[in-house]
Amino acid sequence: MEGPLLIGAALAGASILVATRLERFGEPLGEAFQLLDDLRDGDGTPGATMIDANKLIAEAKDALDPDVLDPGAVQALGLLADLVGGS
């Protein structure tokens, strides 16, 4: 997921710091999305659980630093993370 976020950041002229935060958000969120998809399809990694996916989503949300990112972006990306988790 970090690829599209970084492309958008580059097109918007975002700073390296913003891009780094988006990368820290997108990587675990993408992993969580894939893990949840695999669990739903029944072909997940043995031993992987929803708990693992929720930890990745929490890690992604922890990367949303309101001192670096626009507050509206923090809110929107947090909602995206919630949607991935099915909240």
GROMACS .gro file of C-alpha atoms in nm:
model
   87
    1MET     CA    1   0.000   0.000   0.000
    2GLU     CA    2   0.291   0.230   0.051
    3GLY     CA    3   0.355   0.261  -0.324
    4PRO     CA    4   0.038   0.454  -0.408
    5LEU     CA    5   0.081   0.669  -0.097
    6LEU     CA    6   0.437   0.758  -0.197
    7ILE     CA    7   0.334   0.836  -0.555
    8GLY     CA    8   0.065   1.070  -0.426
    9ALA     CA    9   0.309   1.231  -0.185
   10ALA     CA   10   0.564   1.284  -0.463
   11LEU     CA   11   0.303   1.435  -0.693
   12ALA     CA   12   0.195   1.669  -0.413
   13GLY     CA   13   0.553   1.776  -0.348
   14ALA     CA   14   0.560   1.629   0.003
   15SER     CA   15   0.875   1.642   0.211
   16ILE     CA   16   1.091   1.338   0.280
   17LEU     CA   17   0.960   1.337   0.637
   18VAL     CA   18   0.600   1.314   0.517
   19ALA     CA   19   0.692   1.041   0.268
   20THR     CA   20   0.870   0.847   0.543
   21ARG     CA   21   0.561   0.863   0.767
   22LEU     CA   22   0.340   0.750   0.482
   23GLU     CA   23   0.576   0.461   0.412
   24ARG     CA   24   0.570   0.363   0.781
   25PHE     CA   25   0.190   0.368   0.762
   26GLY     CA   26   0.149   0.193   0.429
   27GLU     CA   27   0.383  -0.100   0.476
   28PRO     CA   28   0.217  -0.262   0.780
   29LEU     CA   29  -0.129  -0.171   0.652
   30GLY     CA   30  -0.057  -0.346   0.323
   31GLU     CA   31   0.067  -0.651   0.513
   32ALA     CA   32  -0.249  -0.649   0.726
   33PHE     CA   33  -0.468  -0.624   0.416
   34GLN     CA   34  -0.295  -0.922   0.255
   35LEU     CA   35  -0.305  -1.126   0.576
   36LEU     CA   36  -0.678  -1.060   0.620
   37ASP     CA   37  -0.744  -1.149   0.258
   38ASP     CA   38  -0.552  -1.475   0.300
   39LEU     CA   39  -0.738  -1.558   0.621
   40ARG     CA   40  -1.073  -1.494   0.454
   41ASP     CA   41  -0.975  -1.712   0.158
   42GLY     CA   42  -0.852  -1.989   0.387
   43ASP     CA   43  -0.502  -1.990   0.243
   44GLY     CA   44  -0.322  -1.788   0.509
   45THR     CA   45   0.011  -1.859   0.666
   46PRO     CA   46  -0.022  -2.136   0.924
   47GLY     CA   47  -0.059  -1.983   1.268
   48ALA     CA   48  -0.151  -1.637   1.139
   49THR     CA   49  -0.455  -1.487   1.309
   50MET     CA   50  -0.671  -1.177   1.321
   51ILE     CA   51  -0.463  -1.072   1.619
   52ASP     CA   52  -0.159  -1.048   1.391
   53ALA     CA   53  -0.353  -0.835   1.143
   54ASN     CA   54  -0.481  -0.609   1.421
   55LYS     CA   55  -0.124  -0.558   1.546
   56LEU     CA   56  -0.017  -0.452   1.196
   57ILE     CA   57  -0.310  -0.211   1.172
   58ALA     CA   58  -0.221  -0.062   1.511
   59GLU     CA   59   0.140  -0.026   1.394
   60ALA     CA   60   0.021   0.157   1.085
   61LYS     CA   61  -0.201   0.392   1.285
   62ASP     CA   62   0.086   0.464   1.526
   63ALA     CA   63   0.284   0.601   1.231
   64LEU     CA   64   0.024   0.873   1.171
   65ASP     CA   65   0.206   1.162   1.335
   66PRO     CA   66  -0.012   1.476   1.350
   67ASP     CA   67   0.303   1.684   1.397
   68VAL     CA   68   0.418   1.577   1.050
   69LEU     CA   69   0.101   1.498   0.858
   70ASP     CA   70  -0.196   1.724   0.796
   71PRO     CA   71  -0.470   1.656   1.057
   72GLY     CA   72  -0.720   1.582   0.782
   73ALA     CA   73  -0.481   1.328   0.633
   74VAL     CA   74  -0.432   1.165   0.973
   75GLN     CA   75  -0.807   1.131   1.010
   76ALA     CA   76  -0.860   0.997   0.656
   77LEU     CA   77  -0.574   0.748   0.679
   78GLY     CA   78  -0.695   0.633   1.020
   79LEU     CA   79  -1.037   0.565   0.866
   80LEU     CA   80  -0.868   0.373   0.585
   81ALA     CA   81  -0.688   0.158   0.842
   82ASP     CA   82  -1.019   0.095   1.019
   83LEU     CA   83  -1.177  -0.012   0.689
   84VAL     CA   84  -0.895  -0.259   0.623
   85GLY     CA   85  -0.959  -0.405   0.968
   86GLY     CA   86  -1.330  -0.422   0.907
   87SER     CA   87  -1.416  -0.172   1.181
   0.00000   0.00000   0.00000
